[in-house]
Short mmCIF file of C-alpha atoms and ligand atoms in Angstrom, two decimals:
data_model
loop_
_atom_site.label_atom_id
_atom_site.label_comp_id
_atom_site.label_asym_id
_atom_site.label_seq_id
_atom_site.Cartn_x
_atom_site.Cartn_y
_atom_site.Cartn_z
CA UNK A 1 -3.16 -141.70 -19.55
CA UNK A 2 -3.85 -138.82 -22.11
CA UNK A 3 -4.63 -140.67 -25.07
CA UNK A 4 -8.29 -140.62 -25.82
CA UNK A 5 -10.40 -144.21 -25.34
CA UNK A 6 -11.70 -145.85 -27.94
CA UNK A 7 -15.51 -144.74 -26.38
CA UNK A 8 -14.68 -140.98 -26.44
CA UNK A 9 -13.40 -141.94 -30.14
CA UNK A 10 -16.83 -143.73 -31.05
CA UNK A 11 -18.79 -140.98 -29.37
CA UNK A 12 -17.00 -138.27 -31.16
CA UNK A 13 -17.41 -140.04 -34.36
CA UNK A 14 -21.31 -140.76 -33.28
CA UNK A 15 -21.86 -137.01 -32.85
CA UNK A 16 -20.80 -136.18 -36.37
CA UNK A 17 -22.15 -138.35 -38.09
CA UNK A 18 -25.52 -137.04 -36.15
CA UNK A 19 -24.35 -134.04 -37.30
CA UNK A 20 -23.82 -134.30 -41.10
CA UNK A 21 -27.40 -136.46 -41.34
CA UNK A 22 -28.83 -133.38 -39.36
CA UNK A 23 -27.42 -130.59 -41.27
CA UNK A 24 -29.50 -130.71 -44.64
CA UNK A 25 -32.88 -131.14 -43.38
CA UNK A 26 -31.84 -127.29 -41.88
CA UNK A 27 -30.56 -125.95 -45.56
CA UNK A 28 -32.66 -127.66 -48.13
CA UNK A 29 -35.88 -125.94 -49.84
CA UNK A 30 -38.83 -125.42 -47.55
CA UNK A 31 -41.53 -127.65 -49.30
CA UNK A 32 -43.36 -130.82 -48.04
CA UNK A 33 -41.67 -132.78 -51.18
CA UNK A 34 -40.75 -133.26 -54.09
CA UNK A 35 -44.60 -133.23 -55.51
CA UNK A 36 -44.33 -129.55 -54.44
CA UNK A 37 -42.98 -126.43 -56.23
CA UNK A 38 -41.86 -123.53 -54.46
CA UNK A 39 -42.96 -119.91 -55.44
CA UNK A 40 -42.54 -116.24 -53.51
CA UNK A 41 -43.87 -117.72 -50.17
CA UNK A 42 -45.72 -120.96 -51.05
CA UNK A 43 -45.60 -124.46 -52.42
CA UNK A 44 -47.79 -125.84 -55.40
CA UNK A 45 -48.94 -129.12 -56.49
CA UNK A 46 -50.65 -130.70 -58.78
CA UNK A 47 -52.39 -133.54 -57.72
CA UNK A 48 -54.35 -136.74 -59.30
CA UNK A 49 -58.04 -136.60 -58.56
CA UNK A 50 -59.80 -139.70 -57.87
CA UNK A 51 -63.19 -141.35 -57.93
CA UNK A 52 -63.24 -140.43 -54.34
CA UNK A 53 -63.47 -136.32 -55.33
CA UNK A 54 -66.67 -135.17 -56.00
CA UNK A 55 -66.61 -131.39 -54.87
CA UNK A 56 -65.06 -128.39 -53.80
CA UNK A 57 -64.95 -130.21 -50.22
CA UNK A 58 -63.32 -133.37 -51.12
CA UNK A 59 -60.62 -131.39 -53.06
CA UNK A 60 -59.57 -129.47 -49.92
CA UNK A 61 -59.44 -132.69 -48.19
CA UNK A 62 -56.65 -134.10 -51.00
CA UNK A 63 -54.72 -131.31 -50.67
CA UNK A 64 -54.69 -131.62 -46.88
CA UNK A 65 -54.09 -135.15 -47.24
CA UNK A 66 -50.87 -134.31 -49.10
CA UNK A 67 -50.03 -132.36 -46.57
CA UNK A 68 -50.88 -131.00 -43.63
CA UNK A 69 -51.90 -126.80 -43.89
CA UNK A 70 -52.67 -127.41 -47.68
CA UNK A 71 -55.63 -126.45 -49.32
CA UNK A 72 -56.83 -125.64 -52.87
CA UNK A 73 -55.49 -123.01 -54.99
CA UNK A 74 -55.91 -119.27 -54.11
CA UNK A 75 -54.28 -116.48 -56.40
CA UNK A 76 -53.46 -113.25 -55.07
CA UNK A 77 -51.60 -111.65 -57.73
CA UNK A 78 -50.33 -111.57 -61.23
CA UNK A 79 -47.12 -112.98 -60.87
CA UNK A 80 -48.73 -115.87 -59.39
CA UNK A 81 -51.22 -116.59 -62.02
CA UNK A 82 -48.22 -116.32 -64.15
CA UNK A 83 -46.21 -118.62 -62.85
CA UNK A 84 -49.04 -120.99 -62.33
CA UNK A 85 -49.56 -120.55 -66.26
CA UNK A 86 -45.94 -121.34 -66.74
CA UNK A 87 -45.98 -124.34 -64.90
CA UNK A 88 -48.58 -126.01 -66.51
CA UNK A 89 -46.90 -125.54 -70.11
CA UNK A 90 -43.38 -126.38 -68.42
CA UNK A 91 -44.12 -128.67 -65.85
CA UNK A 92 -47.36 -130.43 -65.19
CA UNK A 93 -49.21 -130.88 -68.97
CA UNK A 94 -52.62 -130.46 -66.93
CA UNK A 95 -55.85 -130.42 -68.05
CA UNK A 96 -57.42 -127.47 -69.95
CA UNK A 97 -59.11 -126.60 -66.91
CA UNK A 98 -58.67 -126.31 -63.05
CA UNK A 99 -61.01 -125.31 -60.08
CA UNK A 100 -59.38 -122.40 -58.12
CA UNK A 101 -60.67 -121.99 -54.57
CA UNK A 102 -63.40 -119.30 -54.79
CA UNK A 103 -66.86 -119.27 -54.68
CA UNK A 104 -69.87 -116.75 -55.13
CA UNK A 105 -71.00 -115.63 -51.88
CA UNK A 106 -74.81 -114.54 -52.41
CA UNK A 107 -75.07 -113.03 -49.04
CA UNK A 108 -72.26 -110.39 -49.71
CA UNK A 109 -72.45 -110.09 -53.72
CA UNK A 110 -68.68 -111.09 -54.29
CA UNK A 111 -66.41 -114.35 -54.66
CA UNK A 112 -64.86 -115.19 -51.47
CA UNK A 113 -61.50 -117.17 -51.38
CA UNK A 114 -62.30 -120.14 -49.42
CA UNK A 115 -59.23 -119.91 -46.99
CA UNK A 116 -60.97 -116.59 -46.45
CA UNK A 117 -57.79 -114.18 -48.49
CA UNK A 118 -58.49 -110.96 -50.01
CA UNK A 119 -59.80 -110.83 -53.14
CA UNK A 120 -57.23 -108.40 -54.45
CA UNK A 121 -56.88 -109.85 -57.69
CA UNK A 122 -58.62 -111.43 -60.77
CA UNK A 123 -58.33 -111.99 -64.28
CA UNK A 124 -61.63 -113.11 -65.68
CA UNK A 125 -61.75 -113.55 -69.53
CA UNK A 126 -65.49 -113.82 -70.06
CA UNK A 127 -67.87 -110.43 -69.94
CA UNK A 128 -69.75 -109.99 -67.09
CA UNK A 129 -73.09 -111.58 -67.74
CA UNK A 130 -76.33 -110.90 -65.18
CA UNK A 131 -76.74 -114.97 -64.72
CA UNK A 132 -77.35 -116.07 -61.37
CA UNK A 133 -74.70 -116.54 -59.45
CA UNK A 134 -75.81 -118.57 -56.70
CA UNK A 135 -73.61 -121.66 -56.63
CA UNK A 136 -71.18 -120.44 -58.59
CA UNK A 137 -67.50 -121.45 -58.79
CA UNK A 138 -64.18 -120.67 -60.40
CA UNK A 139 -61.68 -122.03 -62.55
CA UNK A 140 -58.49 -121.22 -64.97
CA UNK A 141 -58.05 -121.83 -68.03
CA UNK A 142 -54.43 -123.48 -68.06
CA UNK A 143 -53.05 -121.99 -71.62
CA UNK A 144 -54.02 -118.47 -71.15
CA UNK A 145 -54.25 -118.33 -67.36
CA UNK A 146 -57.64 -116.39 -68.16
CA UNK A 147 -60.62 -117.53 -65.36
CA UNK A 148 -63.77 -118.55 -65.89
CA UNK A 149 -67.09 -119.41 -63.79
CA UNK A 150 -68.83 -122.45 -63.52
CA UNK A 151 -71.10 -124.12 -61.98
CA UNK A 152 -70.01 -125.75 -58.41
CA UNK A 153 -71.62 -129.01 -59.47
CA UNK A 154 -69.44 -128.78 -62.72
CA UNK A 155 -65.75 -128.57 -60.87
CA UNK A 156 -63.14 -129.83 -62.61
CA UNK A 157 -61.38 -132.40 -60.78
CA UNK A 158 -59.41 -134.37 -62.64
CA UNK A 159 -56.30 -132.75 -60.91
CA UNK A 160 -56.44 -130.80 -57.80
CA UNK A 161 -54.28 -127.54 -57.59
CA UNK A 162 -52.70 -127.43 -54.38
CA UNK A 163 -50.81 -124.88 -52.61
CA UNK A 164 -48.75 -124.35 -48.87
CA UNK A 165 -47.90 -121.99 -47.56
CA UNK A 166 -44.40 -121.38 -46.14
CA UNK A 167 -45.57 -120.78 -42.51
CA UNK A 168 -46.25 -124.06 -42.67
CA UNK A 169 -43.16 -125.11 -43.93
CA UNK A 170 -41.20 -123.20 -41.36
CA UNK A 171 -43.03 -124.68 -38.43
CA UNK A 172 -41.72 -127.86 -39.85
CA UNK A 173 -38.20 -126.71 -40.69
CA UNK A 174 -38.13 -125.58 -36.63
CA UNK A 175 -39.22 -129.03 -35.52
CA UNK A 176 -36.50 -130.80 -37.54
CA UNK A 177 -34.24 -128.26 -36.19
CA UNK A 178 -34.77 -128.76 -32.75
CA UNK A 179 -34.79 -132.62 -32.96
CA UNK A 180 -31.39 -132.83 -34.76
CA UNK A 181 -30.21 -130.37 -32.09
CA UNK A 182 -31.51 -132.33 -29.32
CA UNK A 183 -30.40 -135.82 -30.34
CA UNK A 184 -26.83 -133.90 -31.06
CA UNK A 185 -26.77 -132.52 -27.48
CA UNK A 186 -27.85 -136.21 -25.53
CA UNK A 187 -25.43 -137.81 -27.63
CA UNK A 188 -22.60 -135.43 -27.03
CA UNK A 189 -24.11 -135.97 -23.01
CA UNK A 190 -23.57 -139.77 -23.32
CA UNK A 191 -20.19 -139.06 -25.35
CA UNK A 192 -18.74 -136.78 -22.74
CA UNK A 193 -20.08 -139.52 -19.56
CA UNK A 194 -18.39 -142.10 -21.37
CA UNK A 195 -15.46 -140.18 -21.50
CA UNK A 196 -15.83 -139.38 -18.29
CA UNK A 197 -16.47 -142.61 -17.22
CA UNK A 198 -13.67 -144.12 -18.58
CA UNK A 199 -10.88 -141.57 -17.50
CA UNK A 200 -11.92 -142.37 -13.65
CA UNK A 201 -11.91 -146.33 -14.67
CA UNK A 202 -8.43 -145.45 -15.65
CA UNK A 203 -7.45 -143.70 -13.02
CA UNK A 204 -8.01 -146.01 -10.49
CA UNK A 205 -6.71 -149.17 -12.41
CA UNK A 206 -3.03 -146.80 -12.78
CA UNK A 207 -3.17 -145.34 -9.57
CA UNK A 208 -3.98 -148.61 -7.37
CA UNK A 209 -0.24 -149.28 -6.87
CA UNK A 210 0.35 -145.62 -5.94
CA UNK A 211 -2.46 -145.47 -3.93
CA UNK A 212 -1.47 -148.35 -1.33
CA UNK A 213 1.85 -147.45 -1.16
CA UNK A 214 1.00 -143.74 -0.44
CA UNK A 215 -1.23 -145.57 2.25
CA UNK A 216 1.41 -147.28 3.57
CA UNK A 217 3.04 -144.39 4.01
CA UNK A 218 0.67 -142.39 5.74
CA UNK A 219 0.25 -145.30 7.79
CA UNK A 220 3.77 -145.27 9.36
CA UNK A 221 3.64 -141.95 10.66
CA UNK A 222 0.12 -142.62 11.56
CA UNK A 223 1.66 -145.46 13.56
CA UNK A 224 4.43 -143.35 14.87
CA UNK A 225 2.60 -140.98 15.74
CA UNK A 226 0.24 -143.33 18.00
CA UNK A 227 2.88 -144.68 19.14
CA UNK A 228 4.68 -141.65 20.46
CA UNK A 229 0.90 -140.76 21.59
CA UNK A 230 0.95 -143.63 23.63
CA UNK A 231 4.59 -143.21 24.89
CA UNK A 232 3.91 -139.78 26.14
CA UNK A 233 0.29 -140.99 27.63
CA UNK A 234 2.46 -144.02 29.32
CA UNK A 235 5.28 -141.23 30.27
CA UNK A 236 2.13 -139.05 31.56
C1 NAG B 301 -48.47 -136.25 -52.43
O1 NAG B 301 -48.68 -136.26 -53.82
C2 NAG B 301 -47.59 -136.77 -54.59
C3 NAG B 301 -47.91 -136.58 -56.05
O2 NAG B 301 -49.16 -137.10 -56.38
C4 NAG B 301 -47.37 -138.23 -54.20
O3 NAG B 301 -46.27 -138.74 -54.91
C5 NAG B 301 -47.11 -138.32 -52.71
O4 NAG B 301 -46.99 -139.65 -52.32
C6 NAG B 301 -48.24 -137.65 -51.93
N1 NAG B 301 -47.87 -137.64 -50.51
C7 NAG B 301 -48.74 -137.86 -49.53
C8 NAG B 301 -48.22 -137.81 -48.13
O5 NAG B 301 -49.93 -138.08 -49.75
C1 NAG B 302 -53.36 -109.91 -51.87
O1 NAG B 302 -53.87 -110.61 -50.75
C2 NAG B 302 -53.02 -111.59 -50.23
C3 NAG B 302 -53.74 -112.36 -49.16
O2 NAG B 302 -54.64 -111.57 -48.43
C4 NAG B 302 -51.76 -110.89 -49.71
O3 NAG B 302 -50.86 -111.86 -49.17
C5 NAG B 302 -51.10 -110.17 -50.84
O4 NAG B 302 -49.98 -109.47 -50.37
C6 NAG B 302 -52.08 -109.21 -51.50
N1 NAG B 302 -51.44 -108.64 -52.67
C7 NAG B 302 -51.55 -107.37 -53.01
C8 NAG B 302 -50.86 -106.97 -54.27
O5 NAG B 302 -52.20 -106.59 -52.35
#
């Protein structure tokens, strides 16, 4: 009677196997995939333009088609334009120019990050020049990391600088978390009813025997007892 069933075997077995599949979607790095490079508290990709990208708009719309949260490039600090320079002697061979994410905004005078950041940072390597502005973009220079402007209608867009940020990624890191921790707890559920399940199967197939005899024991007295019932009722 104490040795496990086979189904509490199987279901412990299930479990852990649950387990180990579930364990390093928790620990691995935070980004969407592979195409993504993670940096202080964001992803970055490079991806391949298409006939399909014409503008600023269409670029945002790759990068969110990559993945969800993404947008074009914003850079808030040195270190970042740094490592972006890095990468694309390192890593990604891009072309001599990308579009960052900025714009002229002729209603307030400055460039405005178009996921709306703080402009807290720039590293322009042209002088500043009183041409118009209006409709007036950004871009870097990928072997000096220097910036330039451009025209809006003149993007870039070979390749599409992406980045993620990691709120995004830890949204997603919580949902895989809380699936592999609810398919864990239903299966050890169903492991520990099976169990269950069997152990009352087996008690009743080993203690049928027992049980009728124990009956027929109680019944004797019962009988006896009835009967002396009856004697004393007759005797009454
Ligand atoms: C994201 O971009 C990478 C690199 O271009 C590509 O391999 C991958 O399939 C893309 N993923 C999605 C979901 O578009
Ligand atoms: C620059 O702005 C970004 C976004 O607003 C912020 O995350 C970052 O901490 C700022 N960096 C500095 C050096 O102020």
């Amino acid at each position: 009677m104490g040795a496990p069933s086979p189904a509490s075997y199987s279901a412990c077995f299930l479990s852990g196997f649950l387990l180990a599949a579930a364990l390093p979607s928790l620990g691995t790095d935070a980004c969407p995939s592979i195409a993504w490079i993670p940096f202080q508290k964001s992803c970055y990709a490079l991806l391949q333009g298409s006939s399909e990208v014409y503008g600023m708009d269409d670029a945002r719309e790759l990068c969110r088609g990559n993945a969800s949260g993404a947008d074009i490039i914003t850079i808030n600090s040195k270190d970042e334009n740094t490592f972006i320079q890095n990468n694309f002697h390192s890593n990604w061979h891009g072309p001599e120019y990308i579009s960052l994410g900025m714009f002229f905004d002729t209603d307030d005078d400055i460039f405005k990050w178009y996921d709306d950041s703080k402009v807290n940072f720039t590293n322009w390597i042209e002088e500043e020049s009183n041409n118009e502005l209006l409709n007036t973009c950004a871009t870097m220079h990928t072997a000096s990391g220097g910036w330039k402007k451009v025209s809006c209608e003149h993007l870039p867009l070979t390749k599409i600088l992406c980045e993620a940020t990691v709120l995004y990624e830890k949204t997603r890191f919580f949902e895989t978390a809380w699936t592999s921790i609810i398919v864990v707890l239903s299966t050890i559920t169903v492991a520990v009813s099976a169990a269950f399940l069997w152990f009352l199967y087996q008690r009743r197939i080993s203690s049928r025997p027992r049980c009728s005899t124990h009956n027929s024991i109680t019944q004797i007295p019962h009988d006896n007892e009835t009967f002396f019932i009856d004697e004393v009722e007759y005797s009454a």
